[in-house]
PDB file of C-alpha atoms in Angstrom:
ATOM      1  CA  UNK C 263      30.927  19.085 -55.213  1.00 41.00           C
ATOM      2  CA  UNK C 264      28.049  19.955 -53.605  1.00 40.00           C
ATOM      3  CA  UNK C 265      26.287  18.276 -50.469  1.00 38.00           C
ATOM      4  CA  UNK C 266      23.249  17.208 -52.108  1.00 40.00           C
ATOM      5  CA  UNK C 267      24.882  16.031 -55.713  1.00 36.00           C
ATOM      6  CA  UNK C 268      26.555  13.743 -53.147  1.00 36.00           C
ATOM      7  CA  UNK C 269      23.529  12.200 -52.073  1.00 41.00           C
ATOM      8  CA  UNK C 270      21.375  12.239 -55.054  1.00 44.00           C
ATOM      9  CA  UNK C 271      24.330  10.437 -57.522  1.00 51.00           C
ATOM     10  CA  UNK C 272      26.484   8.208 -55.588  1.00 51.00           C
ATOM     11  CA  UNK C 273      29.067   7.037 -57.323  1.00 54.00           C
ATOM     12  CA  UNK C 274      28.684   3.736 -59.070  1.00 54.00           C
ATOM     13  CA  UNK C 275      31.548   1.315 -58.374  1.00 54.00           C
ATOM     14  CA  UNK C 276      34.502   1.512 -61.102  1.00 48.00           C
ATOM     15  CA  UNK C 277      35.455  -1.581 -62.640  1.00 47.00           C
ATOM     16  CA  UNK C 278      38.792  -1.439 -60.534  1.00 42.00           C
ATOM     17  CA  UNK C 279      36.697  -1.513 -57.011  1.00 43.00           C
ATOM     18  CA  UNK C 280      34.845  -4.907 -58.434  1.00 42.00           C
ATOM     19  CA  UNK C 281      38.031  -6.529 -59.161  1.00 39.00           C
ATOM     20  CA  UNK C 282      40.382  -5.214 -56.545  1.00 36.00           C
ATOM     21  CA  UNK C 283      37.887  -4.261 -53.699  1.00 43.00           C
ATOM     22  CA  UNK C 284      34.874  -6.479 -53.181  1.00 44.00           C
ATOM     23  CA  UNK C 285      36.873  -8.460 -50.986  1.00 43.00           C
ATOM     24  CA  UNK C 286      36.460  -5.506 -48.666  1.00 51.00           C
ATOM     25  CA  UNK C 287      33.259  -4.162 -49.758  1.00 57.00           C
ATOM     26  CA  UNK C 288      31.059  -6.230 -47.463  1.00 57.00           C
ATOM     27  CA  UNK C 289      32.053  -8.564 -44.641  1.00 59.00           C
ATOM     28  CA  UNK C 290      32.462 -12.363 -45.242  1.00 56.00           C
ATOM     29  CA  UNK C 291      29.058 -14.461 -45.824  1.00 53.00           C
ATOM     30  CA  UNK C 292      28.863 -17.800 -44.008  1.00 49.00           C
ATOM     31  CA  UNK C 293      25.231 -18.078 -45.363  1.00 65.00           C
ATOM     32  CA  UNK C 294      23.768 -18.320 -49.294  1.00 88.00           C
ATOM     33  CA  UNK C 295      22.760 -15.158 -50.626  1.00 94.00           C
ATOM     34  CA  UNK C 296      19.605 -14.651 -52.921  1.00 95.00           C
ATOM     35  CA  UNK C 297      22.072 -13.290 -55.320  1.00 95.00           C
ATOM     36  CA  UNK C 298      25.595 -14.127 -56.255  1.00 94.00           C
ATOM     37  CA  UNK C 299      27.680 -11.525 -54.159  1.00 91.00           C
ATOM     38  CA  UNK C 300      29.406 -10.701 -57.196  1.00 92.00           C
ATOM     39  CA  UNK C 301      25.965 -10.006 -59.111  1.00 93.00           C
ATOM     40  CA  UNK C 302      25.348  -7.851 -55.669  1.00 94.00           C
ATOM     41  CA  UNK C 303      28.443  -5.921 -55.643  1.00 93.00           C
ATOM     42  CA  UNK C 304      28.815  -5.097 -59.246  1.00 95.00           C
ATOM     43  CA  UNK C 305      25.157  -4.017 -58.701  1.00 96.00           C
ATOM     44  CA  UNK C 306      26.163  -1.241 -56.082  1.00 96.00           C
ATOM     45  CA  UNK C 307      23.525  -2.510 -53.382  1.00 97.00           C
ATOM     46  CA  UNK C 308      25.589  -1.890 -50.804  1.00 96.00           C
ATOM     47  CA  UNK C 309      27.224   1.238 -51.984  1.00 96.00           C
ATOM     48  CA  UNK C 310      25.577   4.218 -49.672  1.00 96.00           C
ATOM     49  CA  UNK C 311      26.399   7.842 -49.213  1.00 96.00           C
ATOM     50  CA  UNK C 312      28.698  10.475 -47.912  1.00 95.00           C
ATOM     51  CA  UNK C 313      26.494  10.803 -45.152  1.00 96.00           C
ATOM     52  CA  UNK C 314      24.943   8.509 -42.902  1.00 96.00           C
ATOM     53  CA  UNK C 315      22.490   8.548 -40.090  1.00 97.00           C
ATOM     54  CA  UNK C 316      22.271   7.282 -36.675  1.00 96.00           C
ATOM     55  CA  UNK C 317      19.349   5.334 -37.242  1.00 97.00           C
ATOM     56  CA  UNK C 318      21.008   3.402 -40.454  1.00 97.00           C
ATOM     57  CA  UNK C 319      24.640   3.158 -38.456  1.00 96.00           C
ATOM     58  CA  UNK C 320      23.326  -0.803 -37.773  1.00 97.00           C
ATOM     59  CA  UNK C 321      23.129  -1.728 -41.072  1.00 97.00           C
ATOM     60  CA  UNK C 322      26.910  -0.114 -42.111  1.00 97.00           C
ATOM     61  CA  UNK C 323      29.534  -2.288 -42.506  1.00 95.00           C
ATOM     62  CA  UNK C 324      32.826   0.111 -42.882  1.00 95.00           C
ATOM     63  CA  UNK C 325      33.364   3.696 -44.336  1.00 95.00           C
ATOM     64  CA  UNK C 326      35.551   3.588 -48.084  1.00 95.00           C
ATOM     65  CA  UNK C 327      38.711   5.446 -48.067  1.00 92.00           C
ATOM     66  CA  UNK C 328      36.859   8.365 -50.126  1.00 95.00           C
ATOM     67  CA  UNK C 329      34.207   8.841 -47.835  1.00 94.00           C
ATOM     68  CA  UNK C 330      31.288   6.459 -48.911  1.00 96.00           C
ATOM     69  CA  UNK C 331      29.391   4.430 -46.448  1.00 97.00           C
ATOM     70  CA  UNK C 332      29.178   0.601 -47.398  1.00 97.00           C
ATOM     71  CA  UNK C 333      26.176  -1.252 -46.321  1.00 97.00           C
ATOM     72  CA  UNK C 334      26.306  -4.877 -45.177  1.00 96.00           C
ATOM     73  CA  UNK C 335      24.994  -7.005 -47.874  1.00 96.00           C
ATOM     74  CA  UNK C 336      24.035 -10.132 -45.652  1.00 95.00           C
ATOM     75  CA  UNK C 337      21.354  -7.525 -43.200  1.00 97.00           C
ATOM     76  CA  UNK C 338      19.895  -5.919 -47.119  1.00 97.00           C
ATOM     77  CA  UNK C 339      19.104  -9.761 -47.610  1.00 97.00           C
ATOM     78  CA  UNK C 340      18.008 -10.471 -44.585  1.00 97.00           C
ATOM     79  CA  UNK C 341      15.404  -7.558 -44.334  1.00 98.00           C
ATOM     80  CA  UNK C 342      14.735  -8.463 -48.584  1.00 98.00           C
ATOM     81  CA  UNK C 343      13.456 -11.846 -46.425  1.00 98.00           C
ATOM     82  CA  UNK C 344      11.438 -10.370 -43.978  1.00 98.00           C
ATOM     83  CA  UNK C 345       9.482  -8.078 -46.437  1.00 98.00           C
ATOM     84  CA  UNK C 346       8.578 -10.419 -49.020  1.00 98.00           C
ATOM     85  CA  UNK C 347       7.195 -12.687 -46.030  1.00 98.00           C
ATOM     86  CA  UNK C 348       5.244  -9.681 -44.677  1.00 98.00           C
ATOM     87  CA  UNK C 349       4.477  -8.335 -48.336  1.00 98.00           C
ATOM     88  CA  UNK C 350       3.037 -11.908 -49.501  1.00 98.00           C
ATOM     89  CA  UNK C 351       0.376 -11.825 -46.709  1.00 98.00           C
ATOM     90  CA  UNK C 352      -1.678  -9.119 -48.855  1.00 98.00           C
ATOM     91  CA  UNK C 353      -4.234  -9.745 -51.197  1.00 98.00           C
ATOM     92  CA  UNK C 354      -1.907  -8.256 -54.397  1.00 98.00           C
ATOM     93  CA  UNK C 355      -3.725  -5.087 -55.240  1.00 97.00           C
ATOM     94  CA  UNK C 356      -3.694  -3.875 -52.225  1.00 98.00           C
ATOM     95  CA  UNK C 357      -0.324  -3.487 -51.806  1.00 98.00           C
ATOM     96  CA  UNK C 358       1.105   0.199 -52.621  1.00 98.00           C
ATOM     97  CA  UNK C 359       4.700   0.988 -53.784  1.00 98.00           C
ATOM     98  CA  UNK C 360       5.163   4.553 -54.359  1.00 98.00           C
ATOM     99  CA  UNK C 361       8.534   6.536 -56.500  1.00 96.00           C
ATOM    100  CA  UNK C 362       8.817   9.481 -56.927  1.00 94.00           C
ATOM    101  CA  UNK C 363      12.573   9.326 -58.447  1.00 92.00           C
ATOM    102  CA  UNK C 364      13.083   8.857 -61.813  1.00 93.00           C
ATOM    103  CA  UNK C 365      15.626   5.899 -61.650  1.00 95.00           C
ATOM    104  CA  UNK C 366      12.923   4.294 -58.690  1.00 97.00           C
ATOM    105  CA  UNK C 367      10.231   4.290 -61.361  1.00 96.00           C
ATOM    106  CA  UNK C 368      10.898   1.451 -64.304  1.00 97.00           C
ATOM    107  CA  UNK C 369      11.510  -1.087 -61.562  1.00 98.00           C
ATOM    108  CA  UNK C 370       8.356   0.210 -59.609  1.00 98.00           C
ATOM    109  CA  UNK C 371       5.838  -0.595 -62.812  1.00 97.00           C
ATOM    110  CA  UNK C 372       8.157  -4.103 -63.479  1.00 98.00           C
ATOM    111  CA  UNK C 373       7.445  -4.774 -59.917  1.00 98.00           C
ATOM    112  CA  UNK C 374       3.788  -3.976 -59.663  1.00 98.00           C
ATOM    113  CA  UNK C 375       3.655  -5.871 -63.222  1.00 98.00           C
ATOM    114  CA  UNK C 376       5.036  -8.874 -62.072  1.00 98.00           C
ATOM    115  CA  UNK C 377       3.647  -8.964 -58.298  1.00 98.00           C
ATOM    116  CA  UNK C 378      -0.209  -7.348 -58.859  1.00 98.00           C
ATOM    117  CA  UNK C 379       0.540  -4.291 -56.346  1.00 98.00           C
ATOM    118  CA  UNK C 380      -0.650  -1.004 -57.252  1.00 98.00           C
ATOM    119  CA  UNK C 381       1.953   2.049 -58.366  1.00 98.00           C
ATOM    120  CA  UNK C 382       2.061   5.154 -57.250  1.00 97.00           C
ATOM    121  CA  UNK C 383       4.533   6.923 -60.146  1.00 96.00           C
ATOM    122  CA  UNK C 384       5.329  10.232 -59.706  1.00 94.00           C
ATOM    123  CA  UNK C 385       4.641  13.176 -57.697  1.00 93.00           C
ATOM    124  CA  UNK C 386       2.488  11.606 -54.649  1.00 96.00           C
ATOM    125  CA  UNK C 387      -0.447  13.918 -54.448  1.00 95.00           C
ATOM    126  CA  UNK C 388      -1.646  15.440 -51.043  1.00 95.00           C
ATOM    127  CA  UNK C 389      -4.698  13.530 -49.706  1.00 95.00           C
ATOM    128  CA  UNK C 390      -4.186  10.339 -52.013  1.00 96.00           C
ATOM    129  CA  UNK C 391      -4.024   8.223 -49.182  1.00 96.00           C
ATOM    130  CA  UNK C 392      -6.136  10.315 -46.253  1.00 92.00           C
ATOM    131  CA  UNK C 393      -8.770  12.640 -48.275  1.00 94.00           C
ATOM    132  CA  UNK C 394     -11.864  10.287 -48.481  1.00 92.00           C
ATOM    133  CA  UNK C 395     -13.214  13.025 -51.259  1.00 94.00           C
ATOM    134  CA  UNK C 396     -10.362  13.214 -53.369  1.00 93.00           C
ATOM    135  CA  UNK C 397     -11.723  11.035 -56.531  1.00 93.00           C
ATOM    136  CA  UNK C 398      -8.074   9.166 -57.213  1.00 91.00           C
ATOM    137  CA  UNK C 399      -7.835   8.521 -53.627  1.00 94.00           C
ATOM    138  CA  UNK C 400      -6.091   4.661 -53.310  1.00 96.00           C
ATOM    139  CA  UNK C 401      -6.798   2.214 -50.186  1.00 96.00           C
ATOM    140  CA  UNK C 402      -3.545   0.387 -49.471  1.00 98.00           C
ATOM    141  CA  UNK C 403      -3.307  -1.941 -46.596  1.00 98.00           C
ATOM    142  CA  UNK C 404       0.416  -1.299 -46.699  1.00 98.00           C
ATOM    143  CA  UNK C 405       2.862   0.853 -48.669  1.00 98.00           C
ATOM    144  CA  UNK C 406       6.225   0.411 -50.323  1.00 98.00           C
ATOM    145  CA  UNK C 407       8.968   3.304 -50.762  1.00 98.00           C
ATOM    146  CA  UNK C 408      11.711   3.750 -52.837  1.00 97.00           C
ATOM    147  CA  UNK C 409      13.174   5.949 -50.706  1.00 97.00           C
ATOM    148  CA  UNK C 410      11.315   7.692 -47.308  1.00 97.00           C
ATOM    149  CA  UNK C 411      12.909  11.479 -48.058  1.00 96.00           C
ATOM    150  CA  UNK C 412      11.940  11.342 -51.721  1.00 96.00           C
ATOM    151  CA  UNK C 413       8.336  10.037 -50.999  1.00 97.00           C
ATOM    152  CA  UNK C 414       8.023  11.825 -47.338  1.00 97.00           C
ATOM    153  CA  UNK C 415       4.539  12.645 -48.278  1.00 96.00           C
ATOM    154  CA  UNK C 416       3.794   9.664 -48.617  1.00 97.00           C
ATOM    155  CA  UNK C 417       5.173   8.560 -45.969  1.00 97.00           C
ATOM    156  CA  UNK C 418       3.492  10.961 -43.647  1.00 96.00           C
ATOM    157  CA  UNK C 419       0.337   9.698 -45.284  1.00 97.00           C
ATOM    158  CA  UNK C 420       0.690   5.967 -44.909  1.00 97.00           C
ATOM    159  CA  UNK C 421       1.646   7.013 -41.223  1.00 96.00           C
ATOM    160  CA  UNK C 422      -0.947   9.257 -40.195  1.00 95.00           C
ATOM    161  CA  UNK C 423      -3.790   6.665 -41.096  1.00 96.00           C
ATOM    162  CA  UNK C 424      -1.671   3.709 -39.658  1.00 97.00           C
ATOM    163  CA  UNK C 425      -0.847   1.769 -42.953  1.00 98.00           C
ATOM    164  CA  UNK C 426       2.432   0.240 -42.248  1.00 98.00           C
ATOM    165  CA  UNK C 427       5.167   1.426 -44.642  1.00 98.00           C
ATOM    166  CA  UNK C 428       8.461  -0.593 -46.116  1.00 98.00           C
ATOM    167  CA  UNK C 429      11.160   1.612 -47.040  1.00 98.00           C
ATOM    168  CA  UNK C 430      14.420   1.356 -48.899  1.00 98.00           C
ATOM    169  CA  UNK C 431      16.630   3.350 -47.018  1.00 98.00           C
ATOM    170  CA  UNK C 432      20.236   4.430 -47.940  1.00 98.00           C
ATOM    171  CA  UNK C 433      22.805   5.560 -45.303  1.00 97.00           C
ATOM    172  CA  UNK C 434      21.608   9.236 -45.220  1.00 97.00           C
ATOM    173  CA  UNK C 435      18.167   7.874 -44.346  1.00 97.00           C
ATOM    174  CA  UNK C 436      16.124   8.433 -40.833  1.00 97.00           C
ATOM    175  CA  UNK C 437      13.094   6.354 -39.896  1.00 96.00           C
ATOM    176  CA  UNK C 438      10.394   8.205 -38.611  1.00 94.00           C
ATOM    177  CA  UNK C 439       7.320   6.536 -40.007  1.00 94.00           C
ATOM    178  CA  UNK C 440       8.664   3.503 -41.345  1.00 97.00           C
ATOM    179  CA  UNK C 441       8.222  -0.281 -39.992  1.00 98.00           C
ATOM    180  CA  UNK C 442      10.150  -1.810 -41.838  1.00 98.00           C
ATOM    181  CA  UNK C 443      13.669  -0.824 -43.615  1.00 98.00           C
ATOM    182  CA  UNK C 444      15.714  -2.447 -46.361  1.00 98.00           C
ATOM    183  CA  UNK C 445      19.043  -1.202 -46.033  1.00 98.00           C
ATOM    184  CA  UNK C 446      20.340  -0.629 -49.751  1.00 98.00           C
ATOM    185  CA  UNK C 447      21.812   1.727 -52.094  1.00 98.00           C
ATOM    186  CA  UNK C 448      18.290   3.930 -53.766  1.00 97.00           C
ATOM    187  CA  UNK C 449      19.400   6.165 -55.637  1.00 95.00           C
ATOM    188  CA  UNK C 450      21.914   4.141 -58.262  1.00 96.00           C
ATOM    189  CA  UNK C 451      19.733   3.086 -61.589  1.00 96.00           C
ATOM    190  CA  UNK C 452      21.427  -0.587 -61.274  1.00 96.00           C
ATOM    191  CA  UNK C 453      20.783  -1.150 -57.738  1.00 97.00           C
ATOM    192  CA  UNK C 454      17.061  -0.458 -57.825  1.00 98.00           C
ATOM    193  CA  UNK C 455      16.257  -2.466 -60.825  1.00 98.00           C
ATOM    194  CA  UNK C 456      18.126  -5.696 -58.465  1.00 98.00           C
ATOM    195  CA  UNK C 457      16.375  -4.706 -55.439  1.00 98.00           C
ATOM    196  CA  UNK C 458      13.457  -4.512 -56.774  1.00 98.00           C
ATOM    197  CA  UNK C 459      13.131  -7.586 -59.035  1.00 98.00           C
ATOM    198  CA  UNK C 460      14.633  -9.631 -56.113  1.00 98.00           C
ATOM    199  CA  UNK C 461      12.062  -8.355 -53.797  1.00 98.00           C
ATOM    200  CA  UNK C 462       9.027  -9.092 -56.478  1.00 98.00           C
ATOM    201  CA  UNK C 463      10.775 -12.522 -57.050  1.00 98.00           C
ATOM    202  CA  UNK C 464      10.880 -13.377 -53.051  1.00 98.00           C
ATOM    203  CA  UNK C 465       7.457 -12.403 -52.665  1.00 98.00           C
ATOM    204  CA  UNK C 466       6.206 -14.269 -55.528  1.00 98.00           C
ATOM    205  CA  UNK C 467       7.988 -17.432 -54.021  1.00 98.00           C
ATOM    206  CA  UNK C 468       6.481 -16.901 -50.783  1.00 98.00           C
ATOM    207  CA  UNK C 469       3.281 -16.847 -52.125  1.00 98.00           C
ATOM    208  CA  UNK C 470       3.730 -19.948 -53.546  1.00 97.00           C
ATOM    209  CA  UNK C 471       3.196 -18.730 -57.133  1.00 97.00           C
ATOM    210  CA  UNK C 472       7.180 -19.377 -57.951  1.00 97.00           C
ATOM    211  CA  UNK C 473       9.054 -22.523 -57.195  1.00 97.00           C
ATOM    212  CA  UNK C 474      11.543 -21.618 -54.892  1.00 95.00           C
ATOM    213  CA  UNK C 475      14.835 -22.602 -57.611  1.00 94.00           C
ATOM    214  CA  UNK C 476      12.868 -20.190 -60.233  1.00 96.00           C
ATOM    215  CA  UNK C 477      13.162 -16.940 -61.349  1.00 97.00           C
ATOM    216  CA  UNK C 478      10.740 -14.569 -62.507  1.00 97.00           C
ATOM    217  CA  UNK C 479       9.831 -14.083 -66.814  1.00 97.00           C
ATOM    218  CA  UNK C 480      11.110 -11.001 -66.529  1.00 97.00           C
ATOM    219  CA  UNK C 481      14.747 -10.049 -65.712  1.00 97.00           C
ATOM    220  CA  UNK C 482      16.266  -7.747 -64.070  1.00 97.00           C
ATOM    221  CA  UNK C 483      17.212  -5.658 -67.107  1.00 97.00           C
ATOM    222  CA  UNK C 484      13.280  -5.377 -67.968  1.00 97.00           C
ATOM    223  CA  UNK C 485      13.456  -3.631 -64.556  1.00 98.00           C
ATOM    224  CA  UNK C 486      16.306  -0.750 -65.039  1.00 97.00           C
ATOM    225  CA  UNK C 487      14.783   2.112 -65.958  1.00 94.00           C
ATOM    226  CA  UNK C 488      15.345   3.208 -69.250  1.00 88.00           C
ATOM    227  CA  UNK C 489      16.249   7.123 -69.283  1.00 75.00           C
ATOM    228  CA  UNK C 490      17.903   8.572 -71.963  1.00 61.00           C
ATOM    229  CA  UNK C 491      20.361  11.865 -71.256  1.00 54.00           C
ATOM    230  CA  UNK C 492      17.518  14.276 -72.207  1.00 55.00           C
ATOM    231  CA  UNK C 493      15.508  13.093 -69.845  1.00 55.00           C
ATOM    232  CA  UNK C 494      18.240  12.770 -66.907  1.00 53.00           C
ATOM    233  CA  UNK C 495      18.839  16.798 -67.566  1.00 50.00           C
ATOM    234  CA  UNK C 496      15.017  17.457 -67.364  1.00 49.00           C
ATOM    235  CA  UNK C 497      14.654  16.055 -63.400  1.00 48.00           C
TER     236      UNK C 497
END
């Protein structure tokens, strides 16, 4: 199998890993989760890549016996957290969260639905964020990505004219531009829809707009992104 199939479709955990291996999958937790671990792990959060990178080699807890990184689940909800605390301190529209993979998308509109930020679907066009003449040009005071190689232009956007970015970053992942990471797995169609109706429900608690034992209207199966197999052999 090629490199880059690796990367772009990690495997999703069998039923056999949930059962027999989540005792292994992430380290023990002392402290509550936002999620049931067992709502986490059959979600494949912490299920990374082949590859990994130095600057994500803090957030991995162990390397699978075929080759997969595993990220640690307690540091993805630590850093879920920190960004809904920083997230919540913008006025709602002016908050950016920019996909351009397919699975990243569904749970991007849910998320902008549900929190008042502002999506950027798609193909980020050059100058969307820097070209002052460009007539769809948005004004972010801070940017959300689904995933910093996927949405580099963005990202080299957002950084250039010193709008802080929040990434999700899987193992194979670098940095450069981004403030602040949330180590998960963003490329699995499960994962994203968790991460990213647990983020929108954090930062709606934060703002004081959710009691803090509530959950959102919408679930996290109104975020997973809906693609049927035409579709999947189209991107």
């Amino acid at each position: 199998m090629a490199e880059d199939e690796i990367k772009e479709n990690p495997p999703e955990p069998s039923e056999e890993e949930k059962n027999q291996e989540a005792p292994m999958e992430a380290p023990p937790i002392t402290e509550e989760l936002l999620l049931p671990r067992d709502t986490i792990l059959s979600a494949g959060i912490h299920i990374g890549t082949r590859m990994k990178t130095k600057d994500m080699e803090p957030f991995i807890y162990r390397v699978r016996s075929d080759g997969l990184f595993v990220l640690d689940v307690k540091k993805t909800d630590d850093r879920i957290r920190a960004a809904a605390k920083f997230l919540a301190r913008f006025e709602p529209a002016k908050v950016a969260v920019a996909a351009a993979r397919l699975y990243a998308q569904e749970p991007i509109k849910k998320f902008c639905e549900v929190t008042g930020a502002t999506p950027l679907i798609g193909r980020f066009i050059p100058g969307m964020l820097s070209n002052p003449l460009y007539p769809h040009r948005v004004d972010p005071e801070v940017i959300v990505v689904s995933d910093p190689r996927a949405d580099a232009q963005a990202v080299k956007e957002a950084s250039n004219v010193g709008i802080p970015i929040v990434a999700l970053c899987s193992t194979d992942n670098e940095f450069a531009g981004v403030d602040l990471v949330i180590p998960t797995n963003n490329k699995g169609r499960r994962a994203l829809a968790v991460i990213f109706w647990l983020l929108a429900r954090q930062i709606l608690r934060e703002r004081g707009e959710l009691a803090a034992d509530k959950d959102p209207t919408a679930t996290i199966e109104d975020f997973e992104a809906k693609i049927s197999k035409e579709e999947e052999e189209e991107t």
